[in-house]
CSV table of C-alpha atoms in Angstrom, one decimal:
chain,number,residue,atom,x,y,z
W,272,ASP,CA,11.2,-80.5,-134.0
W,273,THR,CA,11.0,-78.1,-137.1
W,274,THR,CA,7.5,-79.0,-138.1
W,275,ARG,CA,5.4,-76.4,-139.9
W,276,SER,CA,1.8,-76.2,-139.0
W,277,ASP,CA,0.6,-76.1,-142.6
W,278,THR,CA,2.7,-79.2,-143.5
W,279,LEU,CA,1.3,-81.3,-140.7
W,280,TYR,CA,-2.3,-80.1,-140.9
W,281,GLY,CA,-2.6,-79.6,-144.6
W,282,SER,CA,-4.6,-76.8,-146.2
W,283,ASP,CA,-7.9,-78.5,-145.3
W,284,TYR,CA,-6.9,-79.9,-141.9
W,285,GLU,CA,-7.0,-83.5,-143.1
W,286,PHE,CA,-3.4,-84.4,-142.2
W,287,PRO,CA,-2.5,-85.7,-145.6
W,288,LEU,CA,1.0,-86.8,-144.5
W,289,ALA,CA,0.1,-88.0,-141.0
W,290,PRO,CA,-3.0,-90.3,-140.9
W,291,ASN,CA,-2.2,-91.6,-137.4
W,292,THR,CA,-2.0,-88.0,-136.1
W,293,GLY,CA,-5.1,-87.1,-138.0
W,294,GLU,CA,-7.2,-89.9,-136.5
W,295,TRP,CA,-6.1,-89.1,-133.0
W,296,ALA,CA,-6.8,-85.4,-133.6
W,297,LYS,CA,-10.5,-86.1,-134.2
W,298,ASP,CA,-10.8,-86.3,-130.4
W,299,ALA,CA,-8.4,-83.4,-129.6
W,300,LEU,CA,-8.4,-79.7,-129.6
W,301,LEU,CA,-6.7,-78.5,-132.8
W,302,PHE,CA,-5.3,-74.9,-132.6
W,303,GLU,CA,-5.3,-73.2,-136.0
W,304,ASP,CA,-3.2,-70.2,-134.8
W,305,ALA,CA,-0.5,-71.3,-132.4
W,306,GLU,CA,2.8,-69.4,-132.4
W,307,SER,CA,6.1,-70.3,-130.9
W,308,THR,CA,8.3,-67.7,-129.2
W,309,ALA,CA,11.4,-68.0,-131.4
W,310,GLY,CA,12.7,-69.4,-134.7
W,311,TRP,CA,15.1,-72.0,-133.3
W,312,THR,CA,15.1,-74.7,-130.7
W,313,ILE,CA,16.8,-73.5,-127.5
W,314,PRO,CA,14.9,-70.2,-126.9
W,315,SER,CA,11.6,-71.7,-128.0
W,316,MET,CA,11.9,-74.8,-125.8
W,317,ALA,CA,13.2,-72.8,-122.9
W,318,ALA,CA,10.0,-70.7,-123.0
W,319,MET,CA,7.8,-73.7,-123.6
W,320,LEU,CA,9.1,-75.7,-120.7
W,321,THR,CA,9.0,-72.8,-118.1
W,322,GLY,CA,6.3,-70.3,-119.1
W,323,VAL,CA,9.0,-67.6,-118.9
W,324,HIS,CA,9.6,-65.9,-122.2
W,325,ASN,CA,13.0,-66.6,-123.8
W,326,ALA,CA,13.5,-62.8,-124.1
W,327,THR,CA,13.4,-62.5,-120.3
W,328,PHE,CA,16.4,-64.8,-119.8
W,329,ASP,CA,17.9,-64.5,-123.3
W,330,ALA,CA,17.9,-68.2,-124.0
W,331,SER,CA,19.5,-67.3,-127.4
W,332,ALA,CA,22.7,-67.5,-125.4
W,333,GLY,CA,22.2,-71.2,-125.7
W,334,ARG,CA,20.9,-72.4,-122.3
W,335,LEU,CA,18.0,-72.5,-120.0
W,336,PRO,CA,19.2,-70.9,-116.7
W,337,LEU,CA,19.0,-72.9,-113.5
W,338,TRP,CA,16.7,-70.3,-111.9
W,339,GLY,CA,14.0,-71.1,-114.5
W,340,THR,CA,11.6,-73.7,-113.0
W,341,THR,CA,10.7,-76.3,-115.5
W,342,LEU,CA,7.5,-78.3,-116.2
W,343,ALA,CA,9.3,-81.4,-114.9
W,344,GLU,CA,10.2,-79.6,-111.7
W,345,TYR,CA,6.6,-78.5,-111.1
W,346,LEU,CA,5.2,-81.9,-111.7
W,347,ARG,CA,8.0,-83.8,-109.8
W,348,ASP,CA,7.2,-81.6,-106.8
W,349,GLN,CA,3.6,-82.8,-107.1
W,350,GLY,CA,4.6,-86.5,-107.0
W,351,TYR,CA,5.0,-87.2,-110.7
W,352,GLU,CA,7.6,-89.6,-112.2
W,353,THR,CA,9.4,-87.5,-114.8
W,354,ARG,CA,11.0,-89.0,-117.8
W,355,ALA,CA,12.5,-87.6,-121.1
W,356,VAL,CA,13.6,-89.1,-124.4
W,357,VAL,CA,15.2,-86.4,-126.5
W,358,ASP,CA,16.6,-86.8,-130.0
W,359,ASN,CA,18.1,-83.2,-130.1
W,360,VAL,CA,21.7,-83.0,-129.0
W,361,ILE,CA,21.5,-79.3,-128.0
W,362,LEU,CA,18.7,-79.9,-125.5
W,363,GLU,CA,21.1,-81.4,-123.1
W,364,PRO,CA,21.6,-81.5,-119.3
W,365,ARG,CA,24.5,-79.0,-119.4
W,366,ASN,CA,22.3,-76.5,-121.1
W,367,GLY,CA,19.7,-76.8,-118.3
W,368,PHE,CA,17.0,-78.9,-120.1
W,369,ALA,CA,17.3,-81.9,-117.8
W,370,GLN,CA,16.1,-80.0,-114.7
W,371,GLY,CA,13.4,-81.9,-112.9
W,372,PHE,CA,13.7,-85.2,-114.9
W,373,GLU,CA,14.6,-88.4,-113.1
W,374,SER,CA,15.9,-89.8,-116.4
W,375,PHE,CA,17.0,-87.9,-119.5
W,376,ASP,CA,17.7,-90.2,-122.4
W,377,GLN,CA,19.8,-88.3,-125.0
W,378,ARG,CA,19.9,-89.8,-128.4
W,379,SER,CA,22.3,-89.5,-131.3
W,380,ALA,CA,23.8,-86.2,-132.6
W,381,PHE,CA,24.7,-87.6,-136.0
W,382,ARG,CA,22.0,-85.6,-137.8
W,383,PHE,CA,23.8,-82.4,-136.7
W,384,ALA,CA,27.2,-83.7,-137.8
W,385,PHE,CA,26.3,-83.0,-141.4
W,386,THR,CA,26.2,-79.3,-140.6
W,387,PHE,CA,29.9,-79.2,-139.9
W,388,PRO,CA,32.0,-77.8,-142.8
W,389,ALA,CA,34.0,-80.9,-143.6
W,390,PHE,CA,30.8,-83.0,-144.0
W,391,ARG,CA,29.3,-80.4,-146.4
W,392,LEU,CA,32.0,-81.3,-149.0
W,393,TRP,CA,30.7,-84.8,-149.3
W,394,PRO,CA,27.9,-85.6,-151.7
W,395,ILE,CA,24.5,-86.6,-150.4
W,396,GLU,CA,25.0,-90.2,-151.4
W,397,VAL,CA,27.9,-90.5,-148.9
W,398,HIS,CA,25.8,-89.0,-146.2
W,399,GLU,CA,23.1,-91.6,-146.9
W,400,TRP,CA,25.6,-94.5,-146.9
W,401,LEU,CA,27.1,-93.4,-143.6
W,402,ARG,CA,23.8,-93.2,-141.9
W,403,GLY,CA,23.1,-96.8,-142.7
W,404,ALA,CA,26.7,-98.2,-142.3
W,405,VAL,CA,27.6,-96.7,-138.9
W,406,TYR,CA,25.7,-98.2,-136.1
W,407,SER,CA,25.6,-95.1,-133.9
W,408,ALA,CA,24.9,-92.8,-136.9
W,409,TYR,CA,21.2,-92.2,-136.6
W,410,ASP,CA,18.4,-92.8,-134.2
W,411,GLY,CA,15.4,-91.0,-135.5
W,412,SER,CA,11.8,-91.5,-134.6
W,413,THR,CA,11.8,-95.3,-134.6
W,414,ASP,CA,14.5,-95.6,-132.0
W,415,VAL,CA,13.1,-92.7,-130.0
W,416,THR,CA,9.7,-94.3,-130.0
W,417,ASP,CA,11.1,-97.7,-128.9
W,418,GLN,CA,12.8,-96.0,-125.9
W,419,ALA,CA,9.7,-94.0,-125.0
W,420,ILE,CA,7.6,-97.2,-125.1
W,421,ARG,CA,10.1,-98.8,-122.7
W,422,ARG,CA,9.7,-95.9,-120.4
W,423,LEU,CA,5.9,-96.3,-120.5
W,424,GLN,CA,6.1,-100.0,-119.9
W,425,HIS,CA,8.2,-99.6,-116.8
W,426,ALA,CA,6.3,-96.6,-115.4
W,427,GLN,CA,5.8,-96.7,-111.7
W,428,GLU,CA,2.7,-96.3,-109.6
W,429,ARG,CA,3.1,-92.6,-109.5
W,430,PRO,CA,1.5,-90.4,-112.3
W,431,LEU,CA,3.9,-90.0,-115.2
W,432,LEU,CA,5.2,-87.1,-117.2
W,433,LEU,CA,6.8,-88.4,-120.4
W,434,TYR,CA,8.5,-85.8,-122.6
W,435,VAL,CA,9.4,-87.1,-126.1
W,436,HIS,CA,11.3,-84.8,-128.5
W,437,TYR,CA,11.5,-86.1,-132.0
W,438,MET,CA,14.0,-84.6,-134.5
W,439,ASP,CA,12.2,-85.7,-137.6
W,440,PRO,CA,11.7,-83.7,-139.9
W,441,HIS,CA,14.8,-81.6,-139.1
W,442,ALA,CA,17.3,-81.3,-141.9
W,443,PRO,CA,19.1,-83.0,-143.6
W,444,TYR,CA,15.7,-84.7,-144.5
W,445,TYR,CA,16.6,-88.3,-144.7
W,446,GLN,CA,15.4,-90.9,-147.1
W,447,HIS,CA,13.6,-93.8,-145.4
W,448,SER,CA,13.7,-97.4,-146.6
W,449,ASP,CA,9.9,-97.8,-146.2
W,450,GLN,CA,9.2,-95.1,-148.8
W,451,ALA,CA,10.2,-94.4,-152.4
W,452,ASP,CA,12.5,-91.4,-152.9
W,453,VAL,CA,10.9,-88.2,-154.0
W,454,SER,CA,11.2,-86.7,-157.5
W,455,GLY,CA,13.4,-83.8,-158.3
W,456,GLU,CA,17.1,-83.0,-158.4
W,457,SER,CA,19.0,-84.0,-155.2
W,458,VAL,CA,20.9,-81.2,-153.5
W,459,ASN,CA,23.2,-80.5,-150.6
W,460,TYR,CA,20.9,-78.7,-148.2
W,461,ASN,CA,23.6,-77.2,-145.9
W,462,ARG,CA,25.6,-75.7,-148.8
W,463,PHE,CA,22.6,-73.8,-150.2
W,464,ARG,CA,21.3,-72.9,-146.8
W,465,ASP,CA,24.7,-71.2,-146.0
W,466,TYR,CA,24.8,-69.4,-149.3
W,467,LEU,CA,21.5,-67.8,-148.6
W,468,ARG,CA,22.3,-67.1,-144.9
W,469,GLU,CA,25.5,-65.3,-146.0
W,470,GLY,CA,23.7,-63.2,-148.5
W,471,VAL,CA,24.9,-65.0,-151.6
W,472,ASP,CA,22.2,-65.1,-154.2
W,473,LYS,CA,22.4,-68.8,-155.0
W,474,PRO,CA,19.0,-70.4,-154.3
W,475,PRO,CA,18.2,-74.0,-155.3
W,476,ASN,CA,16.4,-74.3,-158.6
W,477,PRO,CA,12.7,-75.3,-158.7
W,478,SER,CA,13.6,-79.0,-159.2
W,479,GLN,CA,16.0,-78.9,-156.2
W,480,LEU,CA,13.6,-77.1,-154.0
W,481,SER,CA,10.9,-79.6,-154.9
W,482,TRP,CA,13.2,-82.4,-153.8
W,483,LEU,CA,14.0,-80.7,-150.5
W,484,ARG,CA,10.4,-80.1,-149.7
W,485,GLY,CA,9.5,-83.6,-150.7
W,486,ARG,CA,12.1,-85.1,-148.5
W,487,TYR,CA,10.9,-82.9,-145.6
W,488,GLU,CA,7.3,-84.1,-146.1
W,489,GLN,CA,8.6,-87.7,-146.3
W,490,GLU,CA,10.1,-87.3,-142.9
W,491,VAL,CA,6.7,-86.3,-141.5
W,492,ARG,CA,5.2,-89.4,-143.0
W,493,HIS,CA,7.9,-91.6,-141.4
W,494,TRP,CA,7.5,-89.9,-138.0
W,495,ASP,CA,3.7,-90.3,-138.1
W,496,ARG,CA,4.0,-94.1,-138.2
W,497,ASP,CA,6.1,-94.1,-135.0
W,498,PHE,CA,3.9,-91.5,-133.3
W,499,GLY,CA,1.0,-93.9,-134.0
W,500,ARG,CA,2.9,-96.7,-132.2
W,501,LEU,CA,3.5,-94.4,-129.2
W,502,LEU,CA,-0.1,-93.5,-129.0
W,503,ALA,CA,-1.1,-97.2,-129.1
W,504,ALA,CA,1.4,-98.0,-126.3
W,505,TRP,CA,0.0,-95.1,-124.2
W,506,ARG,CA,-3.6,-96.3,-124.7
W,507,LYS,CA,-2.6,-99.9,-123.8
W,508,LYS,CA,-0.9,-98.7,-120.6
W,509,PHE,CA,-3.3,-96.0,-119.5
W,510,GLY,CA,-6.5,-96.3,-121.5
W,511,GLU,CA,-8.2,-93.0,-122.1
W,512,GLU,CA,-6.5,-91.4,-119.0
W,513,GLY,CA,-3.9,-88.7,-119.3
W,514,LEU,CA,-3.2,-85.5,-121.1
W,515,ILE,CA,-1.5,-85.6,-124.5
W,516,VAL,CA,0.0,-82.5,-126.1
W,517,LEU,CA,1.6,-82.4,-129.5
W,518,THR,CA,3.5,-79.3,-130.7
W,519,SER,CA,6.7,-78.1,-132.3
W,520,ASP,CA,9.5,-75.7,-131.4
W,521,HIS,CA,9.5,-73.8,-134.7
W,522,GLY,CA,8.8,-74.2,-138.4
W,523,GLU,CA,11.0,-74.3,-141.5
W,524,GLU,CA,11.5,-72.1,-144.5
W,525,PHE,CA,11.6,-73.2,-148.2
W,526,LEU,CA,12.4,-69.8,-149.8
W,527,ASP,CA,9.3,-68.3,-148.3
W,528,HIS,CA,11.4,-65.2,-147.5
W,529,GLY,CA,14.5,-66.0,-149.5
W,530,ARG,CA,16.1,-68.6,-147.2
W,531,LEU,CA,16.2,-72.3,-146.3
W,532,GLY,CA,16.0,-73.8,-142.8
W,533,HIS,CA,15.4,-71.8,-139.7
W,534,GLY,CA,17.1,-69.6,-137.1
W,535,MET,CA,17.3,-66.4,-139.1
W,536,THR,CA,13.8,-64.9,-138.9
W,537,VAL,CA,10.5,-65.0,-137.0
W,538,GLN,CA,8.3,-64.8,-140.0
W,539,ARG,CA,5.0,-66.7,-140.0
W,540,GLU,CA,6.4,-69.9,-141.5
W,541,MET,CA,9.0,-70.0,-138.7
W,542,VAL,CA,6.7,-69.5,-135.7
W,543,HIS,CA,3.3,-71.0,-136.9
W,544,VAL,CA,3.5,-74.4,-135.2
W,545,PRO,CA,1.0,-77.3,-134.8
W,546,LEU,CA,-0.7,-77.6,-131.4
W,547,LEU,CA,-3.1,-80.3,-130.4
W,548,ILE,CA,-4.3,-81.0,-126.8
W,549,ASP,CA,-6.2,-84.1,-125.8
W,550,GLY,CA,-7.4,-84.2,-122.3
W,551,PRO,CA,-10.2,-86.6,-121.2
W,552,GLU,CA,-11.5,-84.3,-118.5
W,553,CYS,CA,-12.4,-81.7,-121.1
W,554,GLU,CA,-15.3,-82.5,-123.3
W,555,ARG,CA,-14.5,-79.8,-125.8
W,556,THR,CA,-12.9,-81.0,-129.1
W,557,GLY,CA,-12.5,-79.5,-132.6
W,558,ARG,CA,-10.7,-76.6,-134.1
W,559,VAL,CA,-9.8,-73.4,-132.1
W,560,GLY,CA,-9.2,-70.2,-134.1
W,561,GLN,CA,-7.9,-68.0,-131.2
W,562,LEU,CA,-4.3,-66.9,-131.3
W,563,VAL,CA,-2.3,-68.7,-128.6
W,564,SER,CA,1.4,-68.9,-127.7
W,565,THR,CA,3.4,-72.0,-126.7
W,566,LEU,CA,4.5,-69.8,-123.8
W,567,ASP,CA,1.3,-70.9,-122.1
W,568,LEU,CA,1.9,-74.7,-122.3
W,569,THR,CA,3.7,-75.2,-119.0
W,570,PRO,CA,1.1,-73.3,-117.0
W,571,THR,CA,-1.7,-75.1,-118.9
W,572,VAL,CA,-0.3,-78.6,-118.4
W,573,VAL,CA,0.5,-78.0,-114.7
W,574,HIS,CA,-3.0,-76.7,-114.1
W,575,TRP,CA,-4.6,-79.6,-116.1
W,576,ALA,CA,-2.5,-82.3,-114.3
W,577,THR,CA,-2.6,-81.0,-110.7
W,578,GLY,CA,-5.6,-78.7,-110.5
W,579,ARG,CA,-3.3,-76.0,-109.3
W,580,THR,CA,-2.0,-72.8,-111.0
W,581,ILE,CA,1.7,-72.1,-111.0
W,582,PRO,CA,2.7,-69.9,-108.0
W,583,GLN,CA,4.7,-66.8,-108.9
W,584,PRO,CA,8.2,-66.7,-107.5
W,585,LEU,CA,8.9,-64.4,-104.6
W,586,GLU,CA,12.0,-63.1,-106.3
W,587,GLY,CA,13.1,-62.8,-109.9
W,588,PRO,CA,11.2,-62.8,-113.2
W,589,LYS,CA,7.6,-63.8,-113.2
W,590,VAL,CA,5.9,-66.6,-115.1
W,591,GLN,CA,4.4,-64.8,-118.1
W,592,GLY,CA,2.5,-67.8,-119.5
W,593,ILE,CA,-1.1,-68.4,-118.4
W,594,SER,CA,-3.2,-71.5,-118.1
W,595,LEU,CA,-5.6,-72.0,-121.0
W,596,ARG,CA,-7.7,-74.6,-119.2
W,597,PRO,CA,-10.3,-72.2,-117.7
W,598,TRP,CA,-11.0,-71.0,-121.3
W,599,LEU,CA,-10.8,-74.3,-123.0
W,600,CYS,CA,-12.8,-76.4,-120.5
W,601,ASP,CA,-14.5,-74.2,-118.0
W,602,GLY,CA,-16.4,-71.7,-120.1
W,603,GLU,CA,-14.3,-68.6,-119.3
W,604,ALA,CA,-13.7,-65.9,-121.9
W,605,PRO,CA,-10.6,-66.6,-124.1
W,606,PRO,CA,-7.5,-64.7,-123.4
W,607,SER,CA,-7.0,-61.6,-125.5
W,608,ARG,CA,-3.2,-61.1,-125.6
W,609,PRO,CA,-0.6,-60.4,-128.3
W,610,ALA,CA,2.0,-63.0,-129.3
W,611,PHE,CA,5.6,-62.1,-129.1
W,612,ALA,CA,8.6,-63.9,-130.6
W,613,ARG,CA,12.3,-62.9,-130.4
W,614,HIS,CA,15.7,-64.4,-130.8
W,615,SER,CA,19.3,-63.5,-131.5
W,616,ARG,CA,21.4,-65.7,-133.8
W,617,HIS,CA,23.8,-65.5,-136.7
W,618,GLY,CA,24.5,-61.8,-135.9
W,619,ARG,CA,20.8,-60.8,-136.1
W,620,ARG,CA,18.3,-59.8,-133.5
W,621,VAL,CA,14.8,-60.3,-134.7
W,622,PHE,CA,11.4,-59.5,-133.2
W,623,ARG,CA,7.8,-60.4,-134.0
W,624,PHE,CA,4.7,-58.9,-132.4
W,625,ARG,CA,1.1,-59.7,-133.2
């Protein structure tokens, strides 16, 4: 969640904050120019998990409609065991995101609690103390990885779809005990984010911005250690078999266009997301410069996993995403299509077209 492509990859694609991811990426396809379809979670994930653009069913309303067939439903119907471990409280069953999953482990919502007005009055030191003092306060990548590994270890004889949704590095950018704190002046992220969202010209000063960005990057470092554990557990269980996809729902802004956080725009820093695909049946690896959209992930994964393309529904909206596998692995010409992003939030309707 909330991972900028340039932060994860680094300017030279050396993964300076994520060595485990970088080592795995050597045998994967790395997409230099992947864009999501929205600047916040629900519309972006709704499109990613269905292949139907969020503008078609207006997922900005806060849900994935029941008529939208999900990746989990497609693969369940092909005999897959379908499991999800999700550390984002708004991607929940009542919003439609559990469709097709045999189990849907929902983790803590405490990270979001600090966005509520009462919490914003408390200094950052109180937030940090609560996170450690309250048992149910924070799950994060370590707990999510532990649960995902348990799902791997108890996988059945059927092929497995495992969807793991990490919240790190989503705000409020926690300090982790395995790392020294970053330099700069500490600041209440939510307070400054809301100033800028409401048009109040009160940006953080350079020292405060450096502290926020440093904390964000530190969360990526922390997550990478746990992602390395998940990769190791997958290899132990399945060897080199299986398709592994790593991506993000959207990016994050650090005054790139005068704001903090996400959900307000669909500027480049908001939609340029990392995308890596590792499939053993495809010999191609390395960097891919072609513009692609996360709208294509469900058709691509279904095609890769089952050998079948997604059938178009007889009624209702069509699946607009396409399978990228014929281009990536079978020598066909790359798709030449525009990328489109759109969402409505905070009284704004925003569009992006490339």
